[in-house]
Coordinates of C-alpha atoms in Angstrom, one line a residue:
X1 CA -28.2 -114.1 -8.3
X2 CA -27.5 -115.8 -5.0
X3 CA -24.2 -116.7 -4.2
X4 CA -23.1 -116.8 -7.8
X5 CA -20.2 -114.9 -9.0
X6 CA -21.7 -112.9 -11.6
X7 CA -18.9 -110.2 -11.8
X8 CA -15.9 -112.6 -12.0
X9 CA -18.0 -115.2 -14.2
X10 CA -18.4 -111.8 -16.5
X11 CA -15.0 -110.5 -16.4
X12 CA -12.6 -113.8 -17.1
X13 CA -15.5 -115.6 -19.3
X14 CA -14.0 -113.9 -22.6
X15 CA -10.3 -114.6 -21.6
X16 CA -11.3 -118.2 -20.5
X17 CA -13.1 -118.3 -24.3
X18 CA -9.6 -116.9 -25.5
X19 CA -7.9 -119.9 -24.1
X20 CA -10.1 -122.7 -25.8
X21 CA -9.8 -121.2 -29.0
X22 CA -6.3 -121.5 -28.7
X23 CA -6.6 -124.9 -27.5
X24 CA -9.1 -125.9 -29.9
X25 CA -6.8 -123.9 -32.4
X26 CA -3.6 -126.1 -31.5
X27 CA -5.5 -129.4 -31.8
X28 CA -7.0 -129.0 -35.0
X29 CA -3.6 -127.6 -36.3
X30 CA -2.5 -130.2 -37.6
X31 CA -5.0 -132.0 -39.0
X32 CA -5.8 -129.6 -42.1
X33 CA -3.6 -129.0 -45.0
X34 CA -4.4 -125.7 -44.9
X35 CA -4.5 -124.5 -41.3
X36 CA -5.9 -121.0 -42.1
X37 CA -8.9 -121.5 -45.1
X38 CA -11.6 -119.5 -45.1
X39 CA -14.0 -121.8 -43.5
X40 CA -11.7 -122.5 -40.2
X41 CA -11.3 -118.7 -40.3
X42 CA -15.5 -118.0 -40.0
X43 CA -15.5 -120.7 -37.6
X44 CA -13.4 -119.3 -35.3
X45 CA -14.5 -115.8 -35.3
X46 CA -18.0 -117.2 -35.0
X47 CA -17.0 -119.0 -31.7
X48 CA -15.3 -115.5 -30.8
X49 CA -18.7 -113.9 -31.1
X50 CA -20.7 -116.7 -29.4
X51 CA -18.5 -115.6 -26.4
X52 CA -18.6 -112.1 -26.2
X53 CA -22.6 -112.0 -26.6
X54 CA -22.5 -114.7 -23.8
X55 CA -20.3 -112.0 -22.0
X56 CA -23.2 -109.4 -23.0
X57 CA -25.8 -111.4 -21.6
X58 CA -23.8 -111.9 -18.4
X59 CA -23.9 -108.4 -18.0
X60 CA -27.4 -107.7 -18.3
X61 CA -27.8 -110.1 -16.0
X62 CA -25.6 -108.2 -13.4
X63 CA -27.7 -105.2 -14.7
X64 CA -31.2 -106.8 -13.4
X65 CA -29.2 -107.5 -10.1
X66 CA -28.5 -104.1 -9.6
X67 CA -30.4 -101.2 -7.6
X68 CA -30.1 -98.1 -9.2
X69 CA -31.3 -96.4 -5.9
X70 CA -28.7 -97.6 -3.7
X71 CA -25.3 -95.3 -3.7
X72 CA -22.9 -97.4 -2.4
X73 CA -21.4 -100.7 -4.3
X74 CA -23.2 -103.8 -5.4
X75 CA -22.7 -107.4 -6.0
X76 CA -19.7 -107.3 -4.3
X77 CA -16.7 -110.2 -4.5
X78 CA -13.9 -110.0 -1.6
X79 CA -11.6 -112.8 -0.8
X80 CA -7.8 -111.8 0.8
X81 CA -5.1 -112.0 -1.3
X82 CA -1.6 -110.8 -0.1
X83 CA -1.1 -107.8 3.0
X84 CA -3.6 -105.1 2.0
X85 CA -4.2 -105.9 -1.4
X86 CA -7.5 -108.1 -1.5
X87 CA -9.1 -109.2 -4.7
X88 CA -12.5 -107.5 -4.6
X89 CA -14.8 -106.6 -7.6
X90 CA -17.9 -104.7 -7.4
X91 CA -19.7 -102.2 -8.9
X92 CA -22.4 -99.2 -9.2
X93 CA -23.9 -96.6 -11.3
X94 CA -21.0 -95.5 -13.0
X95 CA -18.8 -98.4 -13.7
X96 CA -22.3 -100.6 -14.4
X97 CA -23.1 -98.3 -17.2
X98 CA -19.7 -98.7 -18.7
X99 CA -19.8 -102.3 -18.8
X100 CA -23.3 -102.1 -21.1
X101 CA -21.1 -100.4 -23.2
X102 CA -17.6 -102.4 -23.0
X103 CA -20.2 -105.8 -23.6
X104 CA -22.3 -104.4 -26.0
X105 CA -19.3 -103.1 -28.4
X106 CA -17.4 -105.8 -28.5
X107 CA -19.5 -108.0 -30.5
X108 CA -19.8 -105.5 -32.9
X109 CA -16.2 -105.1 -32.8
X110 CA -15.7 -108.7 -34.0
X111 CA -18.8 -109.2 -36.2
X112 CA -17.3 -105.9 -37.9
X113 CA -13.9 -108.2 -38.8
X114 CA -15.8 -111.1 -40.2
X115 CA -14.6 -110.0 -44.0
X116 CA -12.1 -107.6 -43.1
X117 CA -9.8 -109.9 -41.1
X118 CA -8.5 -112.7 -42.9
X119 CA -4.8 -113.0 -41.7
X120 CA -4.0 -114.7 -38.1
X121 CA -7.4 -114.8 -37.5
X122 CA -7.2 -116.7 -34.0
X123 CA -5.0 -114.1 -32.9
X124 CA -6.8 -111.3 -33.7
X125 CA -9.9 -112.8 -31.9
X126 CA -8.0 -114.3 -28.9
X127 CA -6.8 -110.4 -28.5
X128 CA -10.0 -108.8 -28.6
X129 CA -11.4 -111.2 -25.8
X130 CA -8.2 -111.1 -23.7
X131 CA -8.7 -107.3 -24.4
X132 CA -12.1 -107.6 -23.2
X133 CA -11.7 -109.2 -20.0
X134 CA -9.1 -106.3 -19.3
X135 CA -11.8 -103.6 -20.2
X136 CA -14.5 -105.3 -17.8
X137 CA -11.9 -105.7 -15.2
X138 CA -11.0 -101.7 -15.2
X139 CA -14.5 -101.6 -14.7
X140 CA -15.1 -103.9 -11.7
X141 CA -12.0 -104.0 -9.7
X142 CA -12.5 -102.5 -6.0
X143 CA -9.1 -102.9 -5.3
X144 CA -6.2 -100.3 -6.0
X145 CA -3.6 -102.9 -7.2
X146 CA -6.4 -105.2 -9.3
X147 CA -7.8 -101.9 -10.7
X148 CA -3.7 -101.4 -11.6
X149 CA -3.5 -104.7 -13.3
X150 CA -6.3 -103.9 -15.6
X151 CA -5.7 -100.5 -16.6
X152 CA -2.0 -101.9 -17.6
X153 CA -2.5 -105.3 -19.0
X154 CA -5.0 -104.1 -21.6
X155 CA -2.3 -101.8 -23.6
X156 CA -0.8 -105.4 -24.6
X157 CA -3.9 -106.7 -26.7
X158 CA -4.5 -103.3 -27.7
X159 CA -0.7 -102.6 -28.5
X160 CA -0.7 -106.2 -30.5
X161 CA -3.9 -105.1 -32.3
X162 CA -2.6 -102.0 -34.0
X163 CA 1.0 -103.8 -34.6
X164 CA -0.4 -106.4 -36.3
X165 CA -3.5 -105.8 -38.4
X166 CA -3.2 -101.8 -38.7
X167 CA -2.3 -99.9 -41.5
X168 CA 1.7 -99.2 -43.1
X169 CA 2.5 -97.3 -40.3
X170 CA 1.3 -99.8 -37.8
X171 CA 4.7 -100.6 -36.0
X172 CA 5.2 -96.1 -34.9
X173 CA 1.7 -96.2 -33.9
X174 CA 1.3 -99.1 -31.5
X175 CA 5.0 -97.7 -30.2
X176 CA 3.3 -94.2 -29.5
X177 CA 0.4 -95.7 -27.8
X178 CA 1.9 -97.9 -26.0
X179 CA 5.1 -95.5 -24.6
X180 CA 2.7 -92.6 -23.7
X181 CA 0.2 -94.6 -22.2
X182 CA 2.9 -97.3 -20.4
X183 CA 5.0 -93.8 -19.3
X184 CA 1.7 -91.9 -17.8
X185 CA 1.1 -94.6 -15.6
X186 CA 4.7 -95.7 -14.0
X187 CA 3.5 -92.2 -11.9
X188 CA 0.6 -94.1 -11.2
X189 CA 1.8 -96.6 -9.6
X190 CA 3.7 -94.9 -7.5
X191 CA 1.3 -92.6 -5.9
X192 CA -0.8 -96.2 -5.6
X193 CA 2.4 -98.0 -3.5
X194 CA 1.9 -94.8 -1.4
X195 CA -1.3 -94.4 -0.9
X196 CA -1.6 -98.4 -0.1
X197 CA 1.0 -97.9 2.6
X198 CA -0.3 -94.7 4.4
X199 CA -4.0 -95.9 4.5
X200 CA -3.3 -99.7 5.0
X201 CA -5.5 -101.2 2.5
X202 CA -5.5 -101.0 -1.6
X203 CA -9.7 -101.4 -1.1
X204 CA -11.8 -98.3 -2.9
X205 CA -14.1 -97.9 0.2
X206 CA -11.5 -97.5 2.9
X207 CA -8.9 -94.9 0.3
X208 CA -12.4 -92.8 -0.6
X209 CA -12.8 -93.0 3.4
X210 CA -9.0 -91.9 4.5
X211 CA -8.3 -88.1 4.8
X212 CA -5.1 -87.9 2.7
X213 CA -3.0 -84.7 3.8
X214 CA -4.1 -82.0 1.7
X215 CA -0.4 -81.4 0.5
X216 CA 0.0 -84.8 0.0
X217 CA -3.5 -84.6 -2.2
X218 CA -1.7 -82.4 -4.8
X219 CA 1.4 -84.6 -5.7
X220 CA -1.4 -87.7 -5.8
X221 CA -4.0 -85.7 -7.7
X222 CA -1.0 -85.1 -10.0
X223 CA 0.2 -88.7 -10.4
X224 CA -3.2 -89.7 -11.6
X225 CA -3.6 -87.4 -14.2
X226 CA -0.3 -87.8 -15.9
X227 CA -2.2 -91.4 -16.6
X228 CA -5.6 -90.3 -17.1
X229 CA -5.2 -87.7 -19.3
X230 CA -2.7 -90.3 -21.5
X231 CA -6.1 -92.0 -21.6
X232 CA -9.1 -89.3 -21.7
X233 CA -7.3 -87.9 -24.0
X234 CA -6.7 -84.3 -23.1
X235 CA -4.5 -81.9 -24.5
X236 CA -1.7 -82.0 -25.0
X237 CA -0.9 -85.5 -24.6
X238 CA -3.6 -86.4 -27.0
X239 CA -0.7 -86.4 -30.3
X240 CA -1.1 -90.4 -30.1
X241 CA -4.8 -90.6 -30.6
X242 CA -4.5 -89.4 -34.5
X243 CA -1.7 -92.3 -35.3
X244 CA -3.1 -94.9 -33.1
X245 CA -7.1 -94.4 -35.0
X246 CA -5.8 -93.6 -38.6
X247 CA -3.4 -97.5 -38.8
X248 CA -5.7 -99.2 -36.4
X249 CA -7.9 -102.0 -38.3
X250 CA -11.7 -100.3 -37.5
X251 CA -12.3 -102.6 -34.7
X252 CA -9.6 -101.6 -33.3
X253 CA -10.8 -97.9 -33.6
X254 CA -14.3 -98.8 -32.2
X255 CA -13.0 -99.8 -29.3
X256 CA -10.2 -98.0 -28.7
X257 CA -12.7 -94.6 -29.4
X258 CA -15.9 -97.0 -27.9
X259 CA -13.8 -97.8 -24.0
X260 CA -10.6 -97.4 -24.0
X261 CA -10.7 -93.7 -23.8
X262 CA -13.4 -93.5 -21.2
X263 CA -11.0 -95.0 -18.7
X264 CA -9.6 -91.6 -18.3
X265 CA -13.1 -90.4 -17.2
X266 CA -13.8 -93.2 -15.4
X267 CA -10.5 -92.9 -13.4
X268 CA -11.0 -88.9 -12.3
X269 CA -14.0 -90.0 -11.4
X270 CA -13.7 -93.1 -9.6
X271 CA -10.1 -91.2 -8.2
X272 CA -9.7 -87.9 -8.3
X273 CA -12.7 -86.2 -7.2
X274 CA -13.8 -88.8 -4.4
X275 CA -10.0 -89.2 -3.3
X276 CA -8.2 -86.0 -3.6
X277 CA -11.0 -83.7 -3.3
X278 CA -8.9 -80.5 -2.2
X279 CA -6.7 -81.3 -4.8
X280 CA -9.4 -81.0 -7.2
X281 CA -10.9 -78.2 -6.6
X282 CA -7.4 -76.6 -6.8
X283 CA -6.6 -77.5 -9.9
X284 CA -10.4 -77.1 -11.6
X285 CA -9.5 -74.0 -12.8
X286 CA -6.2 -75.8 -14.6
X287 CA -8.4 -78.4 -16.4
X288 CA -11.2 -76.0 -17.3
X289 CA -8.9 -74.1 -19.0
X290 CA -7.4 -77.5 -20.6
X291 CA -10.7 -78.8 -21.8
X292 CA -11.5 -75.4 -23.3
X293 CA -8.1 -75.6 -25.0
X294 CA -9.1 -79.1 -26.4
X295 CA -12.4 -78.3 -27.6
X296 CA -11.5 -75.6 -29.4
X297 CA -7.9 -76.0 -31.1
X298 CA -8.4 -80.0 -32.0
X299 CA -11.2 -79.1 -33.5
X300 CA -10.0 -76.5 -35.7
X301 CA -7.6 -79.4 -36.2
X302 CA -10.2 -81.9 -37.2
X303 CA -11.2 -79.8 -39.8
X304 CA -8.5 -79.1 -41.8
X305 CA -7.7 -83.0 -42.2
X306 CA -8.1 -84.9 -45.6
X307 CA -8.4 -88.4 -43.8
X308 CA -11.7 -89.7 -42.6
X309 CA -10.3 -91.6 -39.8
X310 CA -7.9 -88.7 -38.6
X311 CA -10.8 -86.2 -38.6
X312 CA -13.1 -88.2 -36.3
X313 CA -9.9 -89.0 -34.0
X314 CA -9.7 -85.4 -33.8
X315 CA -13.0 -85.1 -32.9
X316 CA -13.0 -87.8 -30.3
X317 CA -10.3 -85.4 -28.1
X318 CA -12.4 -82.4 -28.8
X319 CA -16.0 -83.9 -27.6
X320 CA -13.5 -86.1 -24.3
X321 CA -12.8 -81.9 -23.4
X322 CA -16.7 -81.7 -22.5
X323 CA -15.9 -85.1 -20.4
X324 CA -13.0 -83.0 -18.3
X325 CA -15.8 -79.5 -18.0
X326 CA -18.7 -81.8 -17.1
X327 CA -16.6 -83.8 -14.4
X328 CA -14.2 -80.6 -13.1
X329 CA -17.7 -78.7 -12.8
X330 CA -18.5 -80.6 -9.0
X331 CA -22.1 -80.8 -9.6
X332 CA -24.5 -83.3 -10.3
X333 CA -25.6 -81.6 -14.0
X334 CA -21.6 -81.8 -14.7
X335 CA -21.0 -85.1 -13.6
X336 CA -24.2 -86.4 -15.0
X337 CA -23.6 -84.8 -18.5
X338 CA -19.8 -86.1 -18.6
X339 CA -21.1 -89.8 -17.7
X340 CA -23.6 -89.8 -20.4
X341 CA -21.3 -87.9 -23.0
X342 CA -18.6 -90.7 -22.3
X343 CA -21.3 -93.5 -23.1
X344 CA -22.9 -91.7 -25.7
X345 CA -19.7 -90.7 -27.6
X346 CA -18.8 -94.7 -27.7
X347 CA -22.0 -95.1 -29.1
X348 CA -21.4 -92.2 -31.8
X349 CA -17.4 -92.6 -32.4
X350 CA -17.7 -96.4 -32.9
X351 CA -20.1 -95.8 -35.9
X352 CA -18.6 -93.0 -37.3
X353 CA -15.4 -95.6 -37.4
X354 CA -17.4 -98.4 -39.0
X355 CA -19.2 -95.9 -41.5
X356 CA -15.3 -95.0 -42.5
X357 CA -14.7 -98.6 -42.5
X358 CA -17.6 -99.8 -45.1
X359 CA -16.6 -97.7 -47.5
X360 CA -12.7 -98.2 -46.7
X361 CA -13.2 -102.1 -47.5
X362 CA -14.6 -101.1 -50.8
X363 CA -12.3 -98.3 -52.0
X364 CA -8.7 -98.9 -49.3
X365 CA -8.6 -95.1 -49.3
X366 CA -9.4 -92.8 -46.1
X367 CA -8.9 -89.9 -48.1
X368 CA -11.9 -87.5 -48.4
X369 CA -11.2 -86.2 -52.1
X370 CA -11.3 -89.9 -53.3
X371 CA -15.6 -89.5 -52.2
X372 CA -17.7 -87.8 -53.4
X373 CA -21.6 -88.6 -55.0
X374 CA -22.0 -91.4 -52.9
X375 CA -25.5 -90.7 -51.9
X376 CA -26.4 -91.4 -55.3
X377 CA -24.8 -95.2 -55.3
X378 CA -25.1 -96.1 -51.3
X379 CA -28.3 -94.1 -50.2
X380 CA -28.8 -96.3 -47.0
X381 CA -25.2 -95.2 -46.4
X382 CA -26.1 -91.9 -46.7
X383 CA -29.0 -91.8 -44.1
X384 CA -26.8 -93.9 -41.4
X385 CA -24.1 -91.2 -42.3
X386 CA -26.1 -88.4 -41.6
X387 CA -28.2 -89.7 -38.5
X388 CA -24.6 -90.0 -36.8
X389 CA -23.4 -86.7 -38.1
X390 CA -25.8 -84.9 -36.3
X391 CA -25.3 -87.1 -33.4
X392 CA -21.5 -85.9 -33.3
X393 CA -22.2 -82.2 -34.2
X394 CA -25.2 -82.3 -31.3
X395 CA -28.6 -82.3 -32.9
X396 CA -31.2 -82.1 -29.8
X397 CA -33.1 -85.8 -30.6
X398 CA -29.9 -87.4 -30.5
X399 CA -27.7 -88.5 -27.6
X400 CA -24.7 -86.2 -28.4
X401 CA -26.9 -83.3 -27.8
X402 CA -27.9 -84.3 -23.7
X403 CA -24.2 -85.2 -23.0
X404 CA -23.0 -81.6 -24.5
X405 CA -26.1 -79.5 -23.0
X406 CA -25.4 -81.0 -19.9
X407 CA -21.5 -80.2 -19.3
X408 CA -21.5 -76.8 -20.4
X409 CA -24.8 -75.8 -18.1
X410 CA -22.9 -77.8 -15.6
X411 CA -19.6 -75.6 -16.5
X412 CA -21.9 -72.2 -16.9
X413 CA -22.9 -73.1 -12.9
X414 CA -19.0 -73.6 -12.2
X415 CA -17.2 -70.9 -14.7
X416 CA -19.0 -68.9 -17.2
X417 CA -16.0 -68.6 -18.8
X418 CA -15.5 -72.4 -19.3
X419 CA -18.9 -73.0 -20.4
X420 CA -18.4 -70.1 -23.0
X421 CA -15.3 -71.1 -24.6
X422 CA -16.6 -75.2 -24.9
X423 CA -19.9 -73.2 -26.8
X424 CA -17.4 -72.9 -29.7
X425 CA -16.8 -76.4 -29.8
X426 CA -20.1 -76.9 -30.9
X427 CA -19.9 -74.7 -33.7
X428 CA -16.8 -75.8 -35.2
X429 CA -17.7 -79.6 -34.8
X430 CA -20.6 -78.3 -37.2
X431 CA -18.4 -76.9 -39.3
X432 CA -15.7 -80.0 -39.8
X433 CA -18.1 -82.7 -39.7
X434 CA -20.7 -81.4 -42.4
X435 CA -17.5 -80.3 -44.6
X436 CA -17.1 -83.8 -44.5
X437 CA -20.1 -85.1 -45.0
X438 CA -21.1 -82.6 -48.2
X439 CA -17.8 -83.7 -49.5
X440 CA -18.0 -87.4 -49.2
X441 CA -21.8 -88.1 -49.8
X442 CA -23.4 -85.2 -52.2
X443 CA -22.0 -83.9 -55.2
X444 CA -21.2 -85.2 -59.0
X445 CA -19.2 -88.8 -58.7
X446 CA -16.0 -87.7 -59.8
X447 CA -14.0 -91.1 -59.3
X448 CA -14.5 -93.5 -61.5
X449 CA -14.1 -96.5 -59.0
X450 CA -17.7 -95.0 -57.1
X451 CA -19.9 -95.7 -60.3
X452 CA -20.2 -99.7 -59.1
X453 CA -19.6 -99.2 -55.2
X454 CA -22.1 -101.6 -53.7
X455 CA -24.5 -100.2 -50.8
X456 CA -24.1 -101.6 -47.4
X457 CA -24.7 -105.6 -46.7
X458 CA -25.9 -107.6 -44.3
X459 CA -23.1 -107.5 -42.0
X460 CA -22.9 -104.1 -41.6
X461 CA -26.2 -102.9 -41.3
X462 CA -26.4 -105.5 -38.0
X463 CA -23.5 -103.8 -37.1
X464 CA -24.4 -100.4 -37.3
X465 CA -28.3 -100.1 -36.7
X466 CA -28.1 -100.9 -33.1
X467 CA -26.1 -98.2 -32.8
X468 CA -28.1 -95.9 -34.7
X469 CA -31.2 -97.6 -32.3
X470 CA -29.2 -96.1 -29.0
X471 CA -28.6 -93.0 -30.3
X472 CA -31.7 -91.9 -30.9
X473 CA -33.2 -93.8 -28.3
X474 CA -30.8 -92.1 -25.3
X475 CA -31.6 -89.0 -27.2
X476 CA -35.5 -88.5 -26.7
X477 CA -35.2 -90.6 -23.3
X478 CA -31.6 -89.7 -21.1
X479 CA -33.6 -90.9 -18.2
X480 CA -33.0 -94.5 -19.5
X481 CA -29.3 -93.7 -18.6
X482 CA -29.7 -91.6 -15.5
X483 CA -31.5 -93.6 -13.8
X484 CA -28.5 -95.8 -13.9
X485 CA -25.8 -93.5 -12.7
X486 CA -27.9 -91.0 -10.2
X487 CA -26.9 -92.9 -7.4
X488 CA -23.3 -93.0 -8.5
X489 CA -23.2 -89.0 -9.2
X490 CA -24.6 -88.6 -5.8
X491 CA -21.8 -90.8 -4.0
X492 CA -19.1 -88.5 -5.6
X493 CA -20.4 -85.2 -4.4
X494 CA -21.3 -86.8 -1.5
X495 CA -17.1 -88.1 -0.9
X496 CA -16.2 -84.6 -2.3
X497 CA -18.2 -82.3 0.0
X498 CA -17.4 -84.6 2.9
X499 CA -13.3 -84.1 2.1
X500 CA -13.3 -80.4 1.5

């Protein structure tokens, strides 16, 4: 790419899109009669979309510049900025992989809104690019205090996303999220001002470098995770996941399932392991034990929910508990199988949520027993339905099946005992999710309102098939994904072995 910018172009492009909406927006106010009509409202979201697939494209591009084979960061951007804190973006393996995914949902994310959003339209676009740009810039920042200033400044977008255009209990759950996410990470930011002033420098390479007193490691290690596990989620800070998915509009829940969660991940592993490795390793027996817990009791939880949405939020901290084995398991099979479970659970959780979502538009009800017999009215439905299913229980052909294989041979090679209890996970995610699916899709129609339900349209089946493309795809070839994030896996055992 030369001298370009590629990794700043990618990250501010949607926010900079967000401002000339709004500009455009405030210009063409006043010239209408009717500000907000339905053809103003497609043209905006259109120009919302135009943006985030040039976004996409941006970061394909930035994928063809990148070598897989090399471990340490790429396409780096440094200038100084105040003392230690330098603005520097970069990326590898790990956080390149994430980006695919951040880029590649978010277009869906809007083009899923086109007839379910009709109320403050340029809002709710302007927040899912702003939101964007915060995403991509978790993602890319090399600095301590940038990578801060992401991780924060998207709960506002997010917060305003759920407040606004979620359900009747919208305003408790953008409070929850935004309180137990905003509270996790004052700790943060604390160990960061710390950290910052014993090494120096706020710059990734030089903190993975420093040799933090091993002490000191364990109230560090500690202040990261009351954040990160806000985020992953784990148990049992996970209570605002439920409320957050269930009045969220479903882009909101694509996303929020799709990225937002895998920050958590991304942070233990971009942190925790390569920073405080003793730290780690003394407290792997802790998060085994806490992933197990998750896997197991939310999904017991999941399955005795009535509301679609609430079950796979359920689900979401049950299969983010194989992230936390996979990762805690320090080896390459671990770490490997938690990267691709985090990207192949967006995948998988974003179309469950639009699957809920189709049929929500047509019937405004989440609740299971209003389904039933749908197979006979909306068989294309159906067979999207099922393939992602599967995909969530763990059906080998499918990506949900490397991701969970992976972690728990990963956790059998760290703690047989780990890897044992997360096997029950499996099972029960069998259980809820074809209870769910027998209840909603087969069966005698008892509701009158299915008898003229409309199979899915245009819209959504762009939406959804690509989706339904990856899964499969990353499911008969994981090397597609590997070969990304090898280099990345090998940098974090490399930084951990080197710290013990």
């Amino acid at each position: 790419m030369g001298g370009f910018p590629i990794l700043t172009a990618m990250t501010f492009l949607p926010l900079i899109g967000a401002l000339l909406i709004v500009l455009v927006r405030a210009a063409t106010a006043g010239s209408r009669a009717a500000a907000d009509d339905g053809r103003q409202n497609r043209a905006i979201l259109m120009a919302s979309l135009i943006i985030s697939a040039a976004t996409f494209v941006l970061s394909v591009a930035a994928f063809l510049s990148f070598d897989p084979g090399q471990m340490g960061y790429q396409l780096v951007e440094q200038h100084a900025w105040y003392g230690p804190i330098s603005y520097k973006l970069g990326i590898d393996g790990l956080s390149m992989s994430l980006i695919l995914l951040t880029t590649f949902l978010t277009p869906i994310c809007l083009l899923a809104s086109w007839n379910s959003i009709d109320k403050r339209v340029t809002e709710y676009v302007v927040a899912f690019l702003v939101l964007e740009t915060f995403m991509i810039g978790v993602f890319t920042a090399l600095d301590l205090v940038l990578f801060y200033i992401f991780f924060e400044a998207g709960l506002i977008p997010m917060f305003l996303i759920i407040g606004i255009w979620g359900g009747k209990d919208r305003i408790y759950a953008s409070f929850k999220f935004f309180l137990y996410t905003l509270i996790g990470s004052l700790l943060l930011l604390v160990a960061a001002i710390y950290m910052i002033q014993v090494a120096g420098s706020a710059d990734f390479e030089v903190l993975e470098q420093f040799a933090f007193d091993p002490g000191v490691q364990t109230w560090l290690w500690l202040a990261f995770l009351a954040s990160f596990a806000v985020k992953l989620p784990m148990w049992p800070v996970h209570t605002w996941l439920p409320d957050a998915h269930v009045q969220a509009p479903t882009a909101g829940s694509v996303v929020l399932a799709g990225v937002l969660l895998k920050m958590g991940g991304y942070g233990m592993l971009r942190f925790s392991l390569p920073m405080f490795p003793d730290a780690s390793a003394y407290f792997q027996p802790m998060m085994f034990a806490l992933a197990v817990i998750a896997i197991i009791y939310t999904s017991l939880v999941a399955w005795r929910q009535t509301d679609m949405k609430k079950l796979i939020a359920y689900s979401s901290v049950a299969h983010m508990g194989f992230v936390t084995l996979g990762i805690f398991a320090f080896n390459e099979t671990g770490i490997q199988g938690a990267i691709f479970q985090m990207l192949s659970h967006g995948l998988i959780s974003g179309a469950l949520f639009l699957i809920v979502g189709v049929v929500y538009d047509r019937m405004h009800t989440r609740e299971i027993a209003a389904y039933g017999g749908l197979v006979g009215r909306m068989p294309i439905y159906a067979g999207f339905f099922m393939l992602f299913t599967m995909a969530n229980v763990g059906l080998p052909g499918t990506s949900g099946f490397v991701g969970e294989i992976l972690t728990m041979i990963g956790g059998f090679q760290a703690a047989t005992w780990a890897a044992f209890g997360a096997a029950f996970g499996v099972i029960f995610s069998a259980v809820y999710m074809l209870t769910l699916y027998r209840r909603t899709v087969f069966g005698e129609i008892t509701n009158p309102l299915l008898e003229d339900i409309k199979d899915m349209n245009r819209i959504e089946w762009v939406c959804i098939a690509p989706l339904a493309v990856l899964t499969v795809l990353f499911g008969v070839a994981p090397n597609l994904i590997f070969a990304v994030t090898n280099g990345a896996t090998g940098r974090i055992i490399a930084l951990m072995a080197g710290g013990q």
